[in-house]
Coordinates of C-alpha atoms and ligand atoms in Angstrom, one line a residue:
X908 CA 84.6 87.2 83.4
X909 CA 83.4 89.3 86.4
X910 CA 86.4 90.6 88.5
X911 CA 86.4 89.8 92.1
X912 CA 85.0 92.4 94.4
X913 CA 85.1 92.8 98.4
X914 CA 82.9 94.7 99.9
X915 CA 85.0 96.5 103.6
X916 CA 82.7 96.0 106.6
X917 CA 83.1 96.1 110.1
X918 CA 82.3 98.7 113.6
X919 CA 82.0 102.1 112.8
X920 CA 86.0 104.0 112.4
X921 CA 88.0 100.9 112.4
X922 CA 89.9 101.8 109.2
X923 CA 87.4 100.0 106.8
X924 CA 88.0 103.6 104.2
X925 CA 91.6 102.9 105.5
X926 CA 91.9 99.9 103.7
X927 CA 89.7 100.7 100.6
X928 CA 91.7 103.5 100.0
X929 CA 95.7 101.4 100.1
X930 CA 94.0 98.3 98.4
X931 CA 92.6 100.0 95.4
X932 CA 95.3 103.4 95.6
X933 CA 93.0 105.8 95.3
X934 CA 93.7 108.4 97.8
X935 CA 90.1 110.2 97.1
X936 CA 88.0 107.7 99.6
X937 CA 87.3 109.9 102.7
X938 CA 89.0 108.7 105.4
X939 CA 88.6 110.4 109.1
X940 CA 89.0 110.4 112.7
X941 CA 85.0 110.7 113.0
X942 CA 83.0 107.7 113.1
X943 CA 80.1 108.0 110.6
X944 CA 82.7 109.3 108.3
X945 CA 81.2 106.9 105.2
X946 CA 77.2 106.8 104.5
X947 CA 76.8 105.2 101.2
X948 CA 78.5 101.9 100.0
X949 CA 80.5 102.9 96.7
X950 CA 82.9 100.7 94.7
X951 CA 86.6 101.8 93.8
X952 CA 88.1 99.5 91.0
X953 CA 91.9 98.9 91.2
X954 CA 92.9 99.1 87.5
X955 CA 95.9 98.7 85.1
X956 CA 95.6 100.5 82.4
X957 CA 92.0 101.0 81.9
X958 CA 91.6 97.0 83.1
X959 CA 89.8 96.5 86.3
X960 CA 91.7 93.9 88.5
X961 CA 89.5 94.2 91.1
X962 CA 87.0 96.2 93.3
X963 CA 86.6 97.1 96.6
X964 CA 83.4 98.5 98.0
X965 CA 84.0 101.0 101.1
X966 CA 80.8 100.5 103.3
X967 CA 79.2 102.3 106.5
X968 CA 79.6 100.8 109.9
X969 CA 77.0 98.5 111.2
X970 CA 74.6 100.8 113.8
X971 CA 71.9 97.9 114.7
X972 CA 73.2 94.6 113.8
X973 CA 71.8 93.3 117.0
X974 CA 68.0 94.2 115.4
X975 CA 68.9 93.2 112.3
X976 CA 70.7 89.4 113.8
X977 CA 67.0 89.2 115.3
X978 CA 65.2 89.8 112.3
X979 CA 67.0 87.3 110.3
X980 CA 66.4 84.6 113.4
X981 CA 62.7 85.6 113.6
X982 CA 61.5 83.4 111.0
X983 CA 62.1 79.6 110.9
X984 CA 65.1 79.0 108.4
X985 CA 67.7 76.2 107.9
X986 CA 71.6 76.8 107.3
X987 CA 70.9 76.6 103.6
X988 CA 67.8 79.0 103.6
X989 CA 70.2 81.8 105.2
X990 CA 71.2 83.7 102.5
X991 CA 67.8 83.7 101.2
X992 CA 66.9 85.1 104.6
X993 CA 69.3 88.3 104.7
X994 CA 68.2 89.3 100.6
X995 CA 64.7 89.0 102.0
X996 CA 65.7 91.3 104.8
X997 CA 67.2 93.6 102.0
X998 CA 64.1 93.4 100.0
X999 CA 61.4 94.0 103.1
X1000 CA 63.7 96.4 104.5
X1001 CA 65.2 98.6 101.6
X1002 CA 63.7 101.6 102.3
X1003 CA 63.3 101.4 106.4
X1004 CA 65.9 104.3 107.3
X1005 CA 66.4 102.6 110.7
X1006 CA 68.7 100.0 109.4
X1007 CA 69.9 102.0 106.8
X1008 CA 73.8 101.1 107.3
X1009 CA 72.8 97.8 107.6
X1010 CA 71.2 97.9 104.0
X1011 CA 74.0 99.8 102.6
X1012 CA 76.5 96.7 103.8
X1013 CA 74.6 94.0 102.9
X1014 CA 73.5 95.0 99.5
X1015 CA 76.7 94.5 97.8
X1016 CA 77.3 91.3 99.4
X1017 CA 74.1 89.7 98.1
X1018 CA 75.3 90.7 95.1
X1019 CA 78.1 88.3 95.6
X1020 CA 81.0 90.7 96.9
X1021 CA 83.5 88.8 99.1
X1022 CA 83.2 90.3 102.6
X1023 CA 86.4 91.9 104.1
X1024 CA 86.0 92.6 107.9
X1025 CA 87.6 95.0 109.8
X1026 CA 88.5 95.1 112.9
X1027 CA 91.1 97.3 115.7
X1028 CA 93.4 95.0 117.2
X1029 CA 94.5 97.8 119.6
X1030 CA 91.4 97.2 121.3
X1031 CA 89.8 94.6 123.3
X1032 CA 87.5 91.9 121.8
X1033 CA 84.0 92.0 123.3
X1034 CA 80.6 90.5 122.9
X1035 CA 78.8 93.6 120.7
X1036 CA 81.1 92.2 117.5
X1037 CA 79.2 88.9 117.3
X1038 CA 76.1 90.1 115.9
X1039 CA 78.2 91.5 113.4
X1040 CA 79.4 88.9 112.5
X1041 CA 77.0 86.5 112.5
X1042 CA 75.1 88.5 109.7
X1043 CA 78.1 87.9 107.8
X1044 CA 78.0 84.4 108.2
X1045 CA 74.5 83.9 107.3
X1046 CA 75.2 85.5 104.5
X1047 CA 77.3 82.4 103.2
X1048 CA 79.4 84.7 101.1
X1049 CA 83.7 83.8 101.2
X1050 CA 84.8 85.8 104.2
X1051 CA 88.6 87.2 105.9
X1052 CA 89.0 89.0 108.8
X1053 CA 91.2 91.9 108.7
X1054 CA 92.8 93.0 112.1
X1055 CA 94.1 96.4 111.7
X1056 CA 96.0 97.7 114.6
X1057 CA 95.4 101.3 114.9
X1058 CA 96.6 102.0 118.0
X1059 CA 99.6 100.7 120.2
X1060 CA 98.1 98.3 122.5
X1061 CA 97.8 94.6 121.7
X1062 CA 94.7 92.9 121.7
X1063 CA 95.4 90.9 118.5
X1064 CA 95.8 87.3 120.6
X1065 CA 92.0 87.4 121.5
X1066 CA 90.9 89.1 118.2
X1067 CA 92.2 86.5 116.5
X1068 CA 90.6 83.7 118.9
X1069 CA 87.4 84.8 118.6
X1070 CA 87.6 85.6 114.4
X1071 CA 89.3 82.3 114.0
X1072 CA 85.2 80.7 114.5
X1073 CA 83.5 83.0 111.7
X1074 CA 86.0 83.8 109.3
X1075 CA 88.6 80.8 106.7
X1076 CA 91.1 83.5 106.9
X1077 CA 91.9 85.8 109.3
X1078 CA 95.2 87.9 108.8
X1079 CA 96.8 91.2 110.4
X1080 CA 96.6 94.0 107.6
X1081 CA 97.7 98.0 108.7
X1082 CA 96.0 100.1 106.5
X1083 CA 98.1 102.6 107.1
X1084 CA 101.8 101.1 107.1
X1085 CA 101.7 97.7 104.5
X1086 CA 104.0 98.4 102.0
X1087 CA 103.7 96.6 98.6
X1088 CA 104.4 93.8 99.9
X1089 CA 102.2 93.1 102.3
X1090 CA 99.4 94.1 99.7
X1091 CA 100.3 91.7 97.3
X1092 CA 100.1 88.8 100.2
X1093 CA 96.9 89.7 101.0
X1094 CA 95.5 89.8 97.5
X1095 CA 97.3 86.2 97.5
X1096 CA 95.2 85.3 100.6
X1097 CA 91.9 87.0 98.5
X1098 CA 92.4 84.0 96.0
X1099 CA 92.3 81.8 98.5
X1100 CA 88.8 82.6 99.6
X1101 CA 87.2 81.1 96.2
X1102 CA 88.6 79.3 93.9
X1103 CA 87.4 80.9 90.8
X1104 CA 88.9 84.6 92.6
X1105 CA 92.6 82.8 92.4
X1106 CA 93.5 83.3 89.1
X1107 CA 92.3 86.8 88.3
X1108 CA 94.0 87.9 91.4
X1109 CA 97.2 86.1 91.1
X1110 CA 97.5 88.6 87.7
X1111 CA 96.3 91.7 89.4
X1112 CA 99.5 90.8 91.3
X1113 CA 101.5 90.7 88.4
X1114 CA 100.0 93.5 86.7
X1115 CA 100.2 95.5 89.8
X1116 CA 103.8 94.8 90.2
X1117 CA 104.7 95.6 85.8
X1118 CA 102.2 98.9 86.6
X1119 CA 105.1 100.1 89.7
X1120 CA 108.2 99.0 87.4
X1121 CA 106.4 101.5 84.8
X1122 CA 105.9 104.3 87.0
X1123 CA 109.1 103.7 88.2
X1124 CA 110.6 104.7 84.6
X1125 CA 108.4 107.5 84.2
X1126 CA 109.5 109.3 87.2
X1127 CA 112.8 108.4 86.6
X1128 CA 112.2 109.9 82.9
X1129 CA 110.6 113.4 84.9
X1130 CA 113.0 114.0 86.9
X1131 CA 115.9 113.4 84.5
X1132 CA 114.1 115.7 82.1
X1133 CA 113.9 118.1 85.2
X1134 CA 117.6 118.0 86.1
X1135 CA 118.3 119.0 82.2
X1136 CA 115.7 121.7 82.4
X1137 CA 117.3 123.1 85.2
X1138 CA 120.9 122.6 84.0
X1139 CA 120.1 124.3 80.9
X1140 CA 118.3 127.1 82.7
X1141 CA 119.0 130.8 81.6
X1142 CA 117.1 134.1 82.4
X1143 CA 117.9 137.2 80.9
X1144 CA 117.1 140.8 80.7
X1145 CA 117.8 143.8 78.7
X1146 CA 120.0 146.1 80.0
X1147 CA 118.9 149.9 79.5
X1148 CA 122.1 152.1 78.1
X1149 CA 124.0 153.9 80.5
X1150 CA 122.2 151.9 83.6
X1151 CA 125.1 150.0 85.7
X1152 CA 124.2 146.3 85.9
X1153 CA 125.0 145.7 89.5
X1154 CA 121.7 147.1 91.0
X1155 CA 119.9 144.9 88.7
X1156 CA 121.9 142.0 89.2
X1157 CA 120.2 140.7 92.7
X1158 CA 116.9 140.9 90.7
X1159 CA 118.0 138.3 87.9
X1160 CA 119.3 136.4 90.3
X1161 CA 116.0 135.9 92.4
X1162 CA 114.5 135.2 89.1
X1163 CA 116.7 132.4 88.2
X1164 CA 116.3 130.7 91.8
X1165 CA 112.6 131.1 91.3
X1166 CA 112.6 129.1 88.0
X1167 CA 114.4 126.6 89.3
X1168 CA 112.3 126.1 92.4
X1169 CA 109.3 126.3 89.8
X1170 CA 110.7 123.7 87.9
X1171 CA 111.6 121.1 91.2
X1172 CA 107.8 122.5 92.5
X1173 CA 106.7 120.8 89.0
X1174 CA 108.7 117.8 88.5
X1175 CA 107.4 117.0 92.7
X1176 CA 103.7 117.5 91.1
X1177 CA 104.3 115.1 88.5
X1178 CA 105.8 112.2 90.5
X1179 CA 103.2 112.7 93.0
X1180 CA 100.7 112.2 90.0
X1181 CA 102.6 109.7 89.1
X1182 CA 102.1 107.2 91.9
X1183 CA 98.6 108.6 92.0
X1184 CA 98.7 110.9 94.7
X1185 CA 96.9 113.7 94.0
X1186 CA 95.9 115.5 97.7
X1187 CA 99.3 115.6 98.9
X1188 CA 100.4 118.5 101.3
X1189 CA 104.4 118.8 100.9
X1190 CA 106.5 120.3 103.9
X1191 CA 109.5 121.4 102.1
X1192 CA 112.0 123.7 101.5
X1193 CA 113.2 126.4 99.2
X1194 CA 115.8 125.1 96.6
X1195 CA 116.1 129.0 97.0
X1196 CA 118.6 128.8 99.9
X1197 CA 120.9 127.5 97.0
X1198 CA 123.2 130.6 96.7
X1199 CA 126.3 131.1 96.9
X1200 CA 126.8 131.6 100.9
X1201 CA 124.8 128.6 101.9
X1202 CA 126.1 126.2 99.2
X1203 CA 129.1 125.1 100.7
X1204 CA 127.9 125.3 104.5
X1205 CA 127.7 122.0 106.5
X1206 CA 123.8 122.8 107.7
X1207 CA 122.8 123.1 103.3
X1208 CA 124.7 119.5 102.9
X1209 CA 122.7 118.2 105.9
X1210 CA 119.5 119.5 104.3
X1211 CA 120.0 118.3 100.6
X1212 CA 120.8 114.5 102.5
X1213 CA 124.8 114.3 100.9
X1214 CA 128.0 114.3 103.5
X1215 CA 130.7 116.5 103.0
X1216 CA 132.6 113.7 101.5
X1217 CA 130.0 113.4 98.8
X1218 CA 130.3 117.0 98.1
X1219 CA 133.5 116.8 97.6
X1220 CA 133.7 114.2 95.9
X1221 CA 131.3 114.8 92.7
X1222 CA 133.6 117.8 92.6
X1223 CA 136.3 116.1 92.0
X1224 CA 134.6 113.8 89.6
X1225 CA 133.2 116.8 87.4
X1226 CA 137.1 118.2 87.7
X1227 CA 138.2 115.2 86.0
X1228 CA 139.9 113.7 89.0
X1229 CA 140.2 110.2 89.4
X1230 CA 136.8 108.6 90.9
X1231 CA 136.7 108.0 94.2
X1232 CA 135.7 110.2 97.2
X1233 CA 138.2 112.6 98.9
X1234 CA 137.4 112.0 102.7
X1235 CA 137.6 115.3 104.5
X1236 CA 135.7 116.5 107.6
X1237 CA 136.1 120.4 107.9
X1238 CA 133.3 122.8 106.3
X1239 CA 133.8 125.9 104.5
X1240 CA 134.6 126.8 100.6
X1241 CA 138.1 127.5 101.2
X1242 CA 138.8 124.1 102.2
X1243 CA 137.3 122.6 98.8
X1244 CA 140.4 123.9 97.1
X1245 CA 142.4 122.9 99.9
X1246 CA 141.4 119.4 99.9
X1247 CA 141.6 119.2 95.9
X1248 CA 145.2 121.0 96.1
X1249 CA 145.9 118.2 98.6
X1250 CA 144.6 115.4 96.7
X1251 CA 146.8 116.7 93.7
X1252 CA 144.3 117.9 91.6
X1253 CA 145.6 121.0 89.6
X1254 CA 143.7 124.2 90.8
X1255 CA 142.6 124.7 87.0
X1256 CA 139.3 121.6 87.5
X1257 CA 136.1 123.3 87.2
X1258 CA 135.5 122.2 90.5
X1259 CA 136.7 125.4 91.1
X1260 CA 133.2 126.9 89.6
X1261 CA 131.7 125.0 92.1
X1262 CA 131.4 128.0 94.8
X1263 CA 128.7 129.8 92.3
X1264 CA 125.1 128.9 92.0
X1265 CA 125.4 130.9 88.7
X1266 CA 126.9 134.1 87.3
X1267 CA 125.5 137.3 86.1
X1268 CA 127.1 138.6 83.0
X1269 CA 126.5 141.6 80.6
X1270 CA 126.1 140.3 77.1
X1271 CA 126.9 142.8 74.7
X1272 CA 124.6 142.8 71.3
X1273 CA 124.6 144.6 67.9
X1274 CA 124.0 148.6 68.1
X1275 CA 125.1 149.0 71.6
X1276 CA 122.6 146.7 73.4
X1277 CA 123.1 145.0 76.2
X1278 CA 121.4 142.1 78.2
X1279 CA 121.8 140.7 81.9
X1280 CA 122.1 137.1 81.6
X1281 CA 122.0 134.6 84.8
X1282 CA 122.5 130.8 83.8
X1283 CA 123.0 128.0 82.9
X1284 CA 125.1 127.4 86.3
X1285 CA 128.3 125.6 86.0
X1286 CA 128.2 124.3 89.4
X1287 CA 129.4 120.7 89.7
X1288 CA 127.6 119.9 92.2
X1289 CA 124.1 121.4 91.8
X1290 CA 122.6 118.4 89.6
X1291 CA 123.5 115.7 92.5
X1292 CA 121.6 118.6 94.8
X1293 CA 118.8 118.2 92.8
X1294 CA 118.9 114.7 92.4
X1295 CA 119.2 114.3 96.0
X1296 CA 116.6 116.1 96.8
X1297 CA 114.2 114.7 93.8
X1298 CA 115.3 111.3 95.2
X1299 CA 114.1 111.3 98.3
X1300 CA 111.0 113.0 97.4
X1301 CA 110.7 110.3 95.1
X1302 CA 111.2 107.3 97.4
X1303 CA 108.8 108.8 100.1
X1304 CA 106.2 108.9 97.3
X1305 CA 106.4 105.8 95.9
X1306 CA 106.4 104.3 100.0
X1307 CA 103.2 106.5 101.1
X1308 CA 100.1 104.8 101.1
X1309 CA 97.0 106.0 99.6
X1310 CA 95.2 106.2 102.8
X1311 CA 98.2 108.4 104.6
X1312 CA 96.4 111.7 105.3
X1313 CA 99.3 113.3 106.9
X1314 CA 101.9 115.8 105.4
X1315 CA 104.6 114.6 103.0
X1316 CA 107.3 115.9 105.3
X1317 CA 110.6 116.2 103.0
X1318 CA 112.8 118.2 105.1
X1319 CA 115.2 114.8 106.1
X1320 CA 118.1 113.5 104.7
X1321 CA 117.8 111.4 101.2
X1322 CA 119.8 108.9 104.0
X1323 CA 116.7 108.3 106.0
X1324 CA 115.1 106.7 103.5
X1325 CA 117.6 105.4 100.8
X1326 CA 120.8 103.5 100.9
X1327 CA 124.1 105.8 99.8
X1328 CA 124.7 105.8 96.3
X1329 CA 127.6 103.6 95.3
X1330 CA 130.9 105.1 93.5
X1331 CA 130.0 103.8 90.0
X1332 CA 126.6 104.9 90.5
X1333 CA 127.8 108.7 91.7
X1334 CA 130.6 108.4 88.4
X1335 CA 127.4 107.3 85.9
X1336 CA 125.5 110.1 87.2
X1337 CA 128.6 112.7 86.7
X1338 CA 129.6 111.2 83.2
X1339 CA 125.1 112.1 82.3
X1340 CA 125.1 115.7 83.9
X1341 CA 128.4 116.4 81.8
X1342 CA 126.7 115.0 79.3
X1343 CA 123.7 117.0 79.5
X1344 CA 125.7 119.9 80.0
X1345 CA 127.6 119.7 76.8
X1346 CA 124.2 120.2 75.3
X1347 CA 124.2 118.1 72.5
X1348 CA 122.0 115.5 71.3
X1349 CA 120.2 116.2 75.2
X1350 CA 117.4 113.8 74.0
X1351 CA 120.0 110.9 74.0
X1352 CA 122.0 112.2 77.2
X1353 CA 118.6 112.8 79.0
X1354 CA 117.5 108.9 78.3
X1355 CA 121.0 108.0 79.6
X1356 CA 120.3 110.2 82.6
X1357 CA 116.5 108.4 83.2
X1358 CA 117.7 104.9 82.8
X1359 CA 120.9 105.6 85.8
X1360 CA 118.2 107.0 87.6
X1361 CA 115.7 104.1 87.5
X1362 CA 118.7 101.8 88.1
X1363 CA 119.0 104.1 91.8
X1364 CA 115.4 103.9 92.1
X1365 CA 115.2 100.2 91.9
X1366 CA 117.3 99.6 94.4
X1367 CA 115.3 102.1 96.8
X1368 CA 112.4 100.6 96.5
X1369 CA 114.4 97.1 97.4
X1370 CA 115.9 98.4 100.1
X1371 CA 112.4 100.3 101.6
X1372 CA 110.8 96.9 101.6
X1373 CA 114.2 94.6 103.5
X1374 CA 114.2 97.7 105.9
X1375 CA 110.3 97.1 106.4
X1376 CA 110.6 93.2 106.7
Ligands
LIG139 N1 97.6 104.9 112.9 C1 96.6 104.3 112.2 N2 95.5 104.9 112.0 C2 94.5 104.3 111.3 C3 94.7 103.0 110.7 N3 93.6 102.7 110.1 C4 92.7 103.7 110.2 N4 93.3 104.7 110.9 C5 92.7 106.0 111.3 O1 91.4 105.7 111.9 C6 90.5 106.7 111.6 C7 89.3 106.0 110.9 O2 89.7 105.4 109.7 P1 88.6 105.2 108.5 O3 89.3 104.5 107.5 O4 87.9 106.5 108.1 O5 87.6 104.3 109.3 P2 86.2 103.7 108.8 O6 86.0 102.4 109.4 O7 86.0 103.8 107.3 O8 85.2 104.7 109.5 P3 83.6 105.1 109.2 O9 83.5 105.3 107.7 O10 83.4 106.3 110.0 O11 82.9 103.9 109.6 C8 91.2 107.6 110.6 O12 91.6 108.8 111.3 C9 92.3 106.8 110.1 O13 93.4 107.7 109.7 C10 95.9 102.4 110.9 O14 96.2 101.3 110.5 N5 96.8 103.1 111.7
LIG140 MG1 84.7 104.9 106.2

């Protein structure tokens, strides 16, 4: 059976690409600021797994649908004879470069494509949309109206007034800012349009909604695999007789924070692939700045998105303390040994490691050689650094819509745009990095890793969409 397929129409630069591009998430349809931005009708297919659920066909503006409206009314045709009028348009007028837009719209609705029109309900209704629309209706193909608000102002009361009289279904769509949600309503409202379009798009909706579950585990699976590849991390180099290994010691050092913030560069390419996003300009930061000065001041916490509090307290998890978060508010590494003294925890944990990124030793081989070696950090709490970080890069991926041109900005706190992590959930991520750490049977403590982190990434995206409504 044919899938359904809408072609986007409407005024020049009222977000038709806009929608294309969120409805069918593809973030390759050319949106922009300048009207006249798309020539030529083309279809993008949503699909699942090779299956198409549907299409959408991203059209040029109408440029003459006055002229056009004219020529339809020019010959003497009855309600029924309409349609028959605009593909005899097409036909006489194929080639006739003056209405070329026109031709370009019209062509796949003939075909039998559902017509989608879009309009700005940030500016006033006014008398030049009716001939627009009135094409569409003698077309006598299954119509909605899609008001998308791209500015501030408010016109939609008399958008909606005026649409209500050509289109069954008029609803408020932002091309821009509807989150899952709102595009699975309106592929609801779709079926409504015909009846034989119901079905296949109450499964899309379905399917769509298995398809985010599965991405969901895989990058849950990528950037648990990440946090082990960075856990396990070592660089090393030889060191030549009789040299000192100080001077050479910065060097290895830079080395090591540049594998790590290779592999987080990576594991950010994948989830962005991931959720299909494959344009996306990052603003970030370095993982670099993790050395040992910054990693214990207030402004690094603030950056990686955890409160002192939560610092503390995965060290005290990894030191074997009881769970639960030691509440203190001063800054500082001396006062992480203060405030695990005070909560009677014996100075001994390996919370104590936690004031080193890593540490450079000399590792002496056979016959006299000797090697620098940097890694695998010990640091309690460098995986829940990571994970921060991967998290909210993560949760703002999976949220961005494919027509969203602008930057991926990641430099806020995992806060902003995820709910704190709950005690069990911070022990269950502790128990998997020690785990990991222990480095033995890592495919089994990795999977255990994935599946606590796709439990935390569940409850993101639930939270991303009450926050919305
Ligand atoms: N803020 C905001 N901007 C939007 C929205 N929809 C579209 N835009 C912006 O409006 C401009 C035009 O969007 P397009 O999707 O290219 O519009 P179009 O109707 O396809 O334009 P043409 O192909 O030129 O006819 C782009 O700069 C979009 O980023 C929206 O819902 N909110
Ligand atoms: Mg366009």
């Amino acid at each position: 059976m044919p899938v359904p397929v809408f072609a986007v129409v409407g005024h020049p630069n009222k977000g038709k690409s806009s929608i294309v591009s969120t409805l069918a998430h593809d973030d390759s349809v050319a949106v922009s600021p300048v009207p006249g931005t798309t020539l030529h009708c083309r279809r993008y297919p949503m699909t699942v797994d090779g299956k198409e659920l549907y299409v959408l066909v991203d059209t040029p503006g109408f440029q003459r649908a006055r002229r056009v409206l004219s020529h339809l009314r020019s010959g003497e045709t009855t309600a029924a004879e309409r349609p028959d009028a605009v593909r005899a348009f097409l036909e006489k007028h194929g080639g006739d470069d003056a209405f070329r837009n026109e031709v370009e719209l019209l062509r796949p609705i003939a075909e039998g494509a559902g017509i989608l029109y879009v309009v700005d309900g940030s500016v006033p209704y006014g008398r030049e949309y009716e001939a627009e629309m009135e094409i569409l209706r003698w077309t006598g193909q299954p119509r909605m109206a899609l008001i998308n608000p791209i500015g501030d102002t408010d016109h939609i009361g008399e958008w909606k007034a005026a649409l209500d009289q050509y289109f069954s279904v008029v609803r408020v769509f932002d091309a821009v800012m509807a989150d899952f949600h709102k595009q699975t309503e309106l592929l609801h409202a779709f079926g409504q349009l015909k009846e034989e379009w119901r079905a296949p798009l109450e499964s899309a909706v379905g399917l769509l909604a298995a398809d985010r579950e599965q991405r969901r585990g895989h990058a849950a699976r990528t950037v648990a695999e990440t946090i082990g590849e960075m856990l396990a991390l070592k660089v090393e180099e030889k060191l030549p007789p009789d040299r000192p290994p100080e001077p050479l010691k910065s060097g290895l050092l830079a080395r090591y924070r540049g594998e790590l913030q290779k592999l987080e560069g990576r594991c950010r390419d994948r989830v962005e692939e991931i959720h299909d996003h494959h344009n996306v300009k990052r603003i970030e930061d370095e993982l670099e700045i993790l050395d040992e000065e910054h990693l214990f001041s207030s402004e690094t916490w603030s950056i990686f998105g955890l409160s002192k509090a939560q610092i503390v307290g995965f060290g005290a998890i990894g030191g074997g303390a009881a769970g639960g978060l030691i509440d203190v508010a001063l800054g500082g590494a001396s006062f992480l040994a203060g405030a695990l003294v005070g909560a009677g925890i014996g100075a001994s944990t390996a919370a104590f490691a936690a004031d080193r990124l890593v540490e450079v030793k000399v590792m002496h081989l056979s016959l006299g050689r000797r090697m620098l070696v940097a890694g695998p950090t010990t640091n309690v709490n460098f995986p829940h650094i990571v994970f921060g970080r991967a998290r909210l890069h993560r949760a703002l991926v999976s949220g961005r819509r494919h027509a969203q041109r602008d930057e991926l900005d990641t430099l806020r706190t995992v806060e902003e745009a995820a709910p704190p992590l709950t005690g069990s959930e911070k022990r269950r991520l502790e128990r998997s990095f020690a785990r990991i750490r222990r480095g033995r049977d890592t495919v089994t403590a990795t999977e255990e890793l994935a599946q606590v982190i796709e439990g935390i990434f569940a409850k993101d995206d639930n939270s991303a969409r009450d926050v919305r409504d």
